[in-house]
XYZ file of C-alpha atoms in Angstrom:
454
model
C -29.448 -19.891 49.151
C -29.062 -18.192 52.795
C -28.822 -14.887 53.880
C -27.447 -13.046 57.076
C -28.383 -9.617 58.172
C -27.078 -7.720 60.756
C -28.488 -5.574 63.003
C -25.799 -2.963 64.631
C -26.453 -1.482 68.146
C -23.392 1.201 68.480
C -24.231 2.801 71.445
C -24.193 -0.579 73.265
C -21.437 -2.245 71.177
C -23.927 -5.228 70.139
C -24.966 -6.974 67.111
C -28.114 -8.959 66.477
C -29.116 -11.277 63.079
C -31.706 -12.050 61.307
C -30.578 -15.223 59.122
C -32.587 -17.475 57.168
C -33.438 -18.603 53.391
C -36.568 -17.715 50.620
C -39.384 -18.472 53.060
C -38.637 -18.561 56.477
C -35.689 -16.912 58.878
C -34.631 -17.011 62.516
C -33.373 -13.941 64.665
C -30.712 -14.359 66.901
C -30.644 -12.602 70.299
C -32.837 -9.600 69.279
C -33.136 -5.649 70.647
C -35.582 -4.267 72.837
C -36.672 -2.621 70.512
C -38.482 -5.606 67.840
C -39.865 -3.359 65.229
C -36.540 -2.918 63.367
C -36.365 -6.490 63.279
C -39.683 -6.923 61.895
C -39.299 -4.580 59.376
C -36.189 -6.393 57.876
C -38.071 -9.476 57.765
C -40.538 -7.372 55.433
C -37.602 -6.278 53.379
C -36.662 -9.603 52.817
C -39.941 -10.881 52.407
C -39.665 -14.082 55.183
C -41.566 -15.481 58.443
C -39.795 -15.574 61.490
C -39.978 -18.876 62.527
C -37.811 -19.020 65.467
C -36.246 -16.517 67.426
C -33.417 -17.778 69.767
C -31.460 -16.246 72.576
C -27.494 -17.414 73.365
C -27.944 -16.570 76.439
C -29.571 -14.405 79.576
C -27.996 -11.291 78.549
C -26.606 -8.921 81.309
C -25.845 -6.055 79.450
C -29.404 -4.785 77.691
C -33.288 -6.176 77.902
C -34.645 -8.556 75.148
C -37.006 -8.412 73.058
C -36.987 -12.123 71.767
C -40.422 -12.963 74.436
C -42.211 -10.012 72.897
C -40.766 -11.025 69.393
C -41.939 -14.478 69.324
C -45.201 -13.730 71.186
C -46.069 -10.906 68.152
C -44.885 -13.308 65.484
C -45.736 -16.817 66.373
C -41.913 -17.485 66.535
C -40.746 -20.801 68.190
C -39.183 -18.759 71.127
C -35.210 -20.824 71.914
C -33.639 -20.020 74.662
C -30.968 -22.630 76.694
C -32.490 -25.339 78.282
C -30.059 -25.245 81.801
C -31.356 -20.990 81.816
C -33.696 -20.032 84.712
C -36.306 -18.477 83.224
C -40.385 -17.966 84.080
C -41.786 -17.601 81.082
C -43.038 -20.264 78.510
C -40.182 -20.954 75.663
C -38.608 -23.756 73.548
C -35.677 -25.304 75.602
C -32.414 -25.802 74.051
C -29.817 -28.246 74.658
C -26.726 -29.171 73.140
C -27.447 -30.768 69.624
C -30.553 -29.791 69.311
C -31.734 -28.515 65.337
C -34.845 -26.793 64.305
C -35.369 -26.567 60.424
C -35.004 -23.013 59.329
C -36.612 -23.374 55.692
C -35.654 -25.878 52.972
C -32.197 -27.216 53.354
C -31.141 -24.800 56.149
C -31.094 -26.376 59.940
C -30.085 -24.068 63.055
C -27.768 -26.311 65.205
C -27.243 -25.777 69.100
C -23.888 -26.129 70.168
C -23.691 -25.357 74.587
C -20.676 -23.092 74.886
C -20.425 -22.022 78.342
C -18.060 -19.265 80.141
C -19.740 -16.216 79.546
C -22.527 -17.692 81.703
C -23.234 -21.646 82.375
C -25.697 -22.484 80.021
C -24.367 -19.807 77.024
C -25.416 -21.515 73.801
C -23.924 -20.899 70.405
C -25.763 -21.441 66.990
C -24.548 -22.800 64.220
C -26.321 -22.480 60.780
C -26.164 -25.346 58.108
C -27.133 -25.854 54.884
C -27.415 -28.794 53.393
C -25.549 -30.559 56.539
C -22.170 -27.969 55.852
C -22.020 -25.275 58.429
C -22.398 -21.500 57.119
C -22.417 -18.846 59.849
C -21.879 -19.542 64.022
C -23.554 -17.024 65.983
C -21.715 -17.300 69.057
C -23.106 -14.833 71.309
C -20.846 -13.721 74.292
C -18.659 -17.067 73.397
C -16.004 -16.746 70.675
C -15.851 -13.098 69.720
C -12.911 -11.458 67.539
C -10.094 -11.143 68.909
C -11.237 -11.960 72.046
C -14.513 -13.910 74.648
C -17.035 -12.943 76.323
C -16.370 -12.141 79.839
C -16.940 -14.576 82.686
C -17.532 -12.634 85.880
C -21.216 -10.914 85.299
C -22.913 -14.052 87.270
C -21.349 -14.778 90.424
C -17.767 -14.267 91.436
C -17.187 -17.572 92.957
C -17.818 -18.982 89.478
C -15.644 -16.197 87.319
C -12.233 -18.894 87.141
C -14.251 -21.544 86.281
C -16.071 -20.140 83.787
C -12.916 -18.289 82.649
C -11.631 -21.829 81.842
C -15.086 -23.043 80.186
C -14.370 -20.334 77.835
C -11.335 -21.749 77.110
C -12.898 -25.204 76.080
C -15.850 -23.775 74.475
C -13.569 -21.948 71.695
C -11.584 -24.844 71.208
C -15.263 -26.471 70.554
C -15.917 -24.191 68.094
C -12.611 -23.665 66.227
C -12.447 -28.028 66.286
C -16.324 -28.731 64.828
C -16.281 -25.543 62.550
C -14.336 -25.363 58.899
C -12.267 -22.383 58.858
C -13.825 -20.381 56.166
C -17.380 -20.268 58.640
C -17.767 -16.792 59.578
C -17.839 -15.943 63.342
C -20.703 -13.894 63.956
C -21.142 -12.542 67.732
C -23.295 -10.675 69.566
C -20.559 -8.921 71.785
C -17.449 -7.243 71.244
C -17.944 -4.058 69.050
C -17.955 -2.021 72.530
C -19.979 -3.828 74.870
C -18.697 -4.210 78.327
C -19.569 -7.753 77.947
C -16.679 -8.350 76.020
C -13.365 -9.437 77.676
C -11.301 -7.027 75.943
C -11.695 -4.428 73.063
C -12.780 -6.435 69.999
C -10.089 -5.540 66.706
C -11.718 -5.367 63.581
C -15.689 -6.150 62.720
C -15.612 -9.432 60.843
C -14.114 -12.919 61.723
C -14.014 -16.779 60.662
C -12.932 -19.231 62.654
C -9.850 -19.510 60.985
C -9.037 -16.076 61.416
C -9.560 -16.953 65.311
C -7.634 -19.965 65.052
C -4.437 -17.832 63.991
C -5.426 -14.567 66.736
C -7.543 -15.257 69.607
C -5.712 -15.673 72.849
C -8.341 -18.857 73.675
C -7.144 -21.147 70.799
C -4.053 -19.503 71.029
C -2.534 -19.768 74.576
C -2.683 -22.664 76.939
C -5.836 -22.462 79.468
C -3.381 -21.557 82.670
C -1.701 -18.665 80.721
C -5.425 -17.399 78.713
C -7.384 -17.351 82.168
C -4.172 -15.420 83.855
C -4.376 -12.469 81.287
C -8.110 -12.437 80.888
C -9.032 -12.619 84.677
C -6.072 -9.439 85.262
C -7.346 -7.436 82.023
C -11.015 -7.215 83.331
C -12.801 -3.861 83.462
C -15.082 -2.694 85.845
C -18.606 -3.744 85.364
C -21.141 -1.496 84.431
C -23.606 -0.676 87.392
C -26.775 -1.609 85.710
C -26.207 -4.687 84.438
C -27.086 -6.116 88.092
C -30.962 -5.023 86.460
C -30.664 -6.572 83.162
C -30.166 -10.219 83.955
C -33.266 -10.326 86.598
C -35.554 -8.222 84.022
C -34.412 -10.267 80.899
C -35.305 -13.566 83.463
C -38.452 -12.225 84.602
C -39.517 -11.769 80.978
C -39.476 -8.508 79.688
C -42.647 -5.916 78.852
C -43.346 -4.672 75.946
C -41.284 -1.617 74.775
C -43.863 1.833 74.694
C -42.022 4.261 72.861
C -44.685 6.397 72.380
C -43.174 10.294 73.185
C -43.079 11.363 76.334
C -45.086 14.028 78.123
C -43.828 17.763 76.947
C -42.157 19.756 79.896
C -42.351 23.483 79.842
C -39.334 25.724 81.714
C -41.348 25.650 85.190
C -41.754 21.835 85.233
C -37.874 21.372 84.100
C -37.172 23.586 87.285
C -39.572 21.277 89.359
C -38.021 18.477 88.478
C -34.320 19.689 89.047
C -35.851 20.864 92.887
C -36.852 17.350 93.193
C -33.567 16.210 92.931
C -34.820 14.146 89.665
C -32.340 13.991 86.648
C -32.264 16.763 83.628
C -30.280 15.060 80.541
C -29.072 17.250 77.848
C -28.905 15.348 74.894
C -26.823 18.146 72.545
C -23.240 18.314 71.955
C -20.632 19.069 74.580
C -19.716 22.100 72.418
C -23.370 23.155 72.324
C -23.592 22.347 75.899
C -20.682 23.931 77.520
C -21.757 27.616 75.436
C -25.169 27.194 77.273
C -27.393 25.126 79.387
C -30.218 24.568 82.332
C -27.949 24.888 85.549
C -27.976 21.747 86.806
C -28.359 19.523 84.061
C -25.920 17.017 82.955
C -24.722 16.304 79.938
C -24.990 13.032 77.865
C -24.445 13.207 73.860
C -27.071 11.470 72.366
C -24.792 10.414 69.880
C -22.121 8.827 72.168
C -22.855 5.802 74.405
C -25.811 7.262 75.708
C -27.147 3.911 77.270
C -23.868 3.055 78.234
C -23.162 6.053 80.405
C -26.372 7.068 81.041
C -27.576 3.879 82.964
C -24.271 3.043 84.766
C -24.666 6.711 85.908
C -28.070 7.544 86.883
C -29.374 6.166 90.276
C -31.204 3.062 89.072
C -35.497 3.910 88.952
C -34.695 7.798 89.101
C -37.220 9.548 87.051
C -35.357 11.251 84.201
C -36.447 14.227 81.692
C -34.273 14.674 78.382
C -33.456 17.513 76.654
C -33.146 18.013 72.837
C -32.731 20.266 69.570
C -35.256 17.913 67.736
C -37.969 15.633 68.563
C -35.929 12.555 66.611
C -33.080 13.332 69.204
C -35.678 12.851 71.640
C -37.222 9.588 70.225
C -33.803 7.875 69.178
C -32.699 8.633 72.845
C -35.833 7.235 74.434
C -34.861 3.826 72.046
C -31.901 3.563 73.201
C -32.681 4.058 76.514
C -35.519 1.659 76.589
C -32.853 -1.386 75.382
C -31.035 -1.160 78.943
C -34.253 -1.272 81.335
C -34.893 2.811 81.114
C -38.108 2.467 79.660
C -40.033 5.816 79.869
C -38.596 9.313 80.427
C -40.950 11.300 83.008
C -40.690 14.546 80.264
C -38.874 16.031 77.179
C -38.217 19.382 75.989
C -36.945 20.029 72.796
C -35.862 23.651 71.082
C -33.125 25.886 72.579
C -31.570 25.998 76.459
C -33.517 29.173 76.387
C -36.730 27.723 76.225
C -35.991 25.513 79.231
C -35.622 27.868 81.934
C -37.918 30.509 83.562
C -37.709 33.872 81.634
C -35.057 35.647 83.121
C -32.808 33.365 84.318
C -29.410 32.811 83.355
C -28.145 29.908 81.537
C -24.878 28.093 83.207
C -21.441 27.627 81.046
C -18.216 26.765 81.144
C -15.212 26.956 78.686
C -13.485 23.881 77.152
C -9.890 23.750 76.211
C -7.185 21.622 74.703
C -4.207 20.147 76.769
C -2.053 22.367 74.879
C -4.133 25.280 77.124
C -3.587 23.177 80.100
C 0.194 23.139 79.249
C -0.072 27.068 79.154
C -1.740 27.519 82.682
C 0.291 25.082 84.064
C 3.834 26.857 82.360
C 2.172 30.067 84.378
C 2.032 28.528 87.599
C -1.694 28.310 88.035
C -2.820 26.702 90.548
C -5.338 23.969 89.291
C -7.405 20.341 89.442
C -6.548 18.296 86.691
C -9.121 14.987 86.906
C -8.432 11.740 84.723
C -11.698 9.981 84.397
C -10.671 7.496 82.310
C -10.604 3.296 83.463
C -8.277 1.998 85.388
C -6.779 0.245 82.554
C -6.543 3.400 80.370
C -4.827 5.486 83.036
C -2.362 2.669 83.912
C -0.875 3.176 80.394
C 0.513 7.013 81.480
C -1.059 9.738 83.252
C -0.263 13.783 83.563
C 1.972 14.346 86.146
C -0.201 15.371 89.722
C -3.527 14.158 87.947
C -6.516 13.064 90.576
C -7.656 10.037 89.021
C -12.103 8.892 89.369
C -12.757 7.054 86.773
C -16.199 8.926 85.118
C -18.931 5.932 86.264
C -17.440 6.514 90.381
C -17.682 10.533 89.933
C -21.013 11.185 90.701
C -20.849 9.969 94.628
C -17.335 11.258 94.999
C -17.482 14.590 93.606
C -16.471 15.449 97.236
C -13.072 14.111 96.783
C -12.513 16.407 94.118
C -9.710 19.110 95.326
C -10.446 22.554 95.707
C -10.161 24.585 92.761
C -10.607 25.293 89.329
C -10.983 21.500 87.622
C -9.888 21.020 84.368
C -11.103 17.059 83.662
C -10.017 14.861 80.642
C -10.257 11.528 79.402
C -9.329 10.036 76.497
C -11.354 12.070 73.725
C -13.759 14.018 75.354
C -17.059 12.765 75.616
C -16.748 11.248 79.483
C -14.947 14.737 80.025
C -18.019 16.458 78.738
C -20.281 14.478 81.391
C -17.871 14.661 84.035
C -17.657 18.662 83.700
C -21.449 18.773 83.893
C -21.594 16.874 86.764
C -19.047 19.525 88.378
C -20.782 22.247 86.913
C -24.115 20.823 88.547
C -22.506 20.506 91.951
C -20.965 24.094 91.820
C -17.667 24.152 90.606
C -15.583 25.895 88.507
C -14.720 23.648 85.448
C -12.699 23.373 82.157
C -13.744 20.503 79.773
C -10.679 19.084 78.063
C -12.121 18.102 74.582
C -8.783 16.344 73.427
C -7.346 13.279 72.467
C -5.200 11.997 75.262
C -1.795 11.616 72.688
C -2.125 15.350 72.624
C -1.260 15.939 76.552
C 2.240 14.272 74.993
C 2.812 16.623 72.063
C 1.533 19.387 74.438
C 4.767 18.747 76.958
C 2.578 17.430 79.717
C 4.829 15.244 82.214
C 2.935 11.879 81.997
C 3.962 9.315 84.666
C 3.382 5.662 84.380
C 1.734 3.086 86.490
């Protein structure tokens, strides 16, 4: 018998596995962070044998060179990849023999890079589980623009082909296992659902769907913008990644927190936006630590600036540090953890600023106050209605064009609240007066808000 675990990475919207049989397993394109992946190779009481990578990722750093080099792992990675580190090339065809009657099959499946490789599982010659990477995902593919722009329509239409690859060698009871799609920028569009077989696809996905004209017209117009950091991950994940230290970092005390914010260096409040916007170290900004931290954080931050986070707890502290560590920010410069009060010199204020529903908005607005309202919300989520006279900067531009802001009180929004929450902080750190929307967006309708539409 084989099994399939999977390893789920919300904050980046990625999935890793660890699949194998009674003795032996293999772990396909693993975190950063290997010692969750070591540990469920404990649980189930197997070697990993090989450890194989679909692809050069763009969107986090590996840990399949450390993996293999801690394990003794057979280390698989794409044969046509430029790479400069020692590993096991893989080309199309190619099997390695997992444990007794179960054989790891390389199928090339390019379009979300050139030399993307899928893996398909057998046992006893009948194919179990595809890991397909940034290939076939649910719903949807991988995107084809994060390696050179001249290439995007070409590898737009490799897509194409390698999903009809897949959905013609595969039965249509194998399950489709990806890597992207659960939230990962990586992903074409927003994946529906979190498990697949290639039937399923068969019947849903616009690439086995739609003719190749027609798929790489709606795919190529429905891209999103690309995530600033992922210009680091591609080099770093080329160049062979370090080891991960997530040892804690240094303690700051309230006069080093100052320091740092005089240095111009970054102060990251891990709490909630509701525990935030009661009380915080003026110019902070505010990242949950349970949103998309990484996400956010990274396309934010000016790449290599030292950054210092601030907590409740110390496991706030070390889960942020792991999650920052999977996209390239590998060691925070200082932590604090306890209570906004303990982070600032005695006698000095903390900052604040009130949060509201639209339904307020709708109130001051009915009253004829004069006032900012910022959408920073995509492109592609403000082009399905936006309030009437909204500025629109979508959240990962805000930071260098907080001088395009109006003047005024600025009451931001975006869909839910979380990118509202970091947007208001960045106001707030720059000086201006600032209401936090923490709403859903369907509530600016029920609120009487005058949406217009792109």
């Amino acid at each position: 018998m084989f099994f399939v675990d999977t390893l789920e990475f919300e904050g980046l919207g990625n999935r890793s596995y660890l699949a194998g049989g009674a003795t032996a397993a293999v772990v396909i394109d693993p975190p950063r962070d290997i010692d969750q992946v070591i540990a469920a190779a404990a649980r189930r009481g197997v070697r990993i044998a090989y450890v194989a990578e679909t692809h050069v990722h763009n969107d986090y750093v590996t840990g399949g060179l450390e993996l293999a080099r801690v394990t003794g792992a057979s280390y698989l990675v794409p044969a046509a990849a430029h790479v400069s580190f020692a590993r096991t090339p893989v080309a199309d065809g190619d099997t390695v023999a997992v444990d007794a009657g179960l054989v790891l099959r390389a199928i090339a499946t390019p379009g979300h890079t050139p030399h993307h490789t899928s893996y398909v599982l057998e046992q006893d010659g009948r194919g179990v589980a595809a890991f397909t990477g940034g290939s076939l995902l649910i719903g949807t593919v991988g995107r084809p623009d994060l390696v050179e722009p001249r290439l995007t329509e070409q590898l737009a239409r490799a897509q194409h082909a390698s999903a009809h690859r897949l959905a013609t060698e595969l039965d249509d009871e194998v399950p489709v296992l990806p890597t992207h799609g659960f939230g990962s920028f990586c992903s074409s569009a927003q994946a529906e659902g979190d498990a697949t077989t290639i039937g399923k696809e068969r019947t849903s996905n616009d690439a086995l769907t739609l003719d190749v004209d027609t798929f790489v017209q709606r795919m190529l117009a429905g891209l999103e913008d690309v995530p600033a950091y992922y210009a680091h991950m591609g080099p770093a994940n080329a160049a062979g990644p370090a080891p991960v230290d997530l040892t804690p970092p240094r303690r700051a005390d309230a006069g080093e927190i100052s320091s740092r914010l005089a240095a111009g260096e970054w102060v990251v409040d891990l709490r909630s936006r509701m525990a935030f916007a009661e009380g915080h170290v003026a110019g902070s900004f505010n990242f949950e630590g349970e949103g998309k931290l990484a996400t956010y954080l990274a396309w934010l931050i000016p790449w290599g600036k030292p950054v210092t986070l601030l907590a409740d707890t110390p496991r706030q502290i070390a889960d942020a540090q792991r999650d920052l560590a999977r996209v390239g920010i590998d060691r925070p410069a200082a932590a604090a953890t306890g209570t906004p009060a303990d982070w600032v010199p005695e006698g000095e204020p903390l900052a604040s600023f009130p949060r509201a529903r639209f339904a307020d908005l709708a109130q001051v607005r009915e009253r004829g106050d004069e006032v900012v309202v910022l959408d920073v919300r995509r492109n592609s989520e403000r082009a399905g209605g936006s309030i009437d006279g909204s500025v629109h900067i979508p959240i990962h531009e805000l930071h260098g064009r907080i001088g395009e802001v109006p003047d005024g009180t600025v009451w931001v929004h975006c869909a839910g609240g979380m990118r509202a929450a970091i947007a208001a902080s960045l106001l707030d750190a720059a000086g201006r007066d600032v209401v936090a929307v923490d709403d859903g967006f369907d509530a600016a309708t029920d609120a009487g808000l005058p949406l217009t539409s792109a």
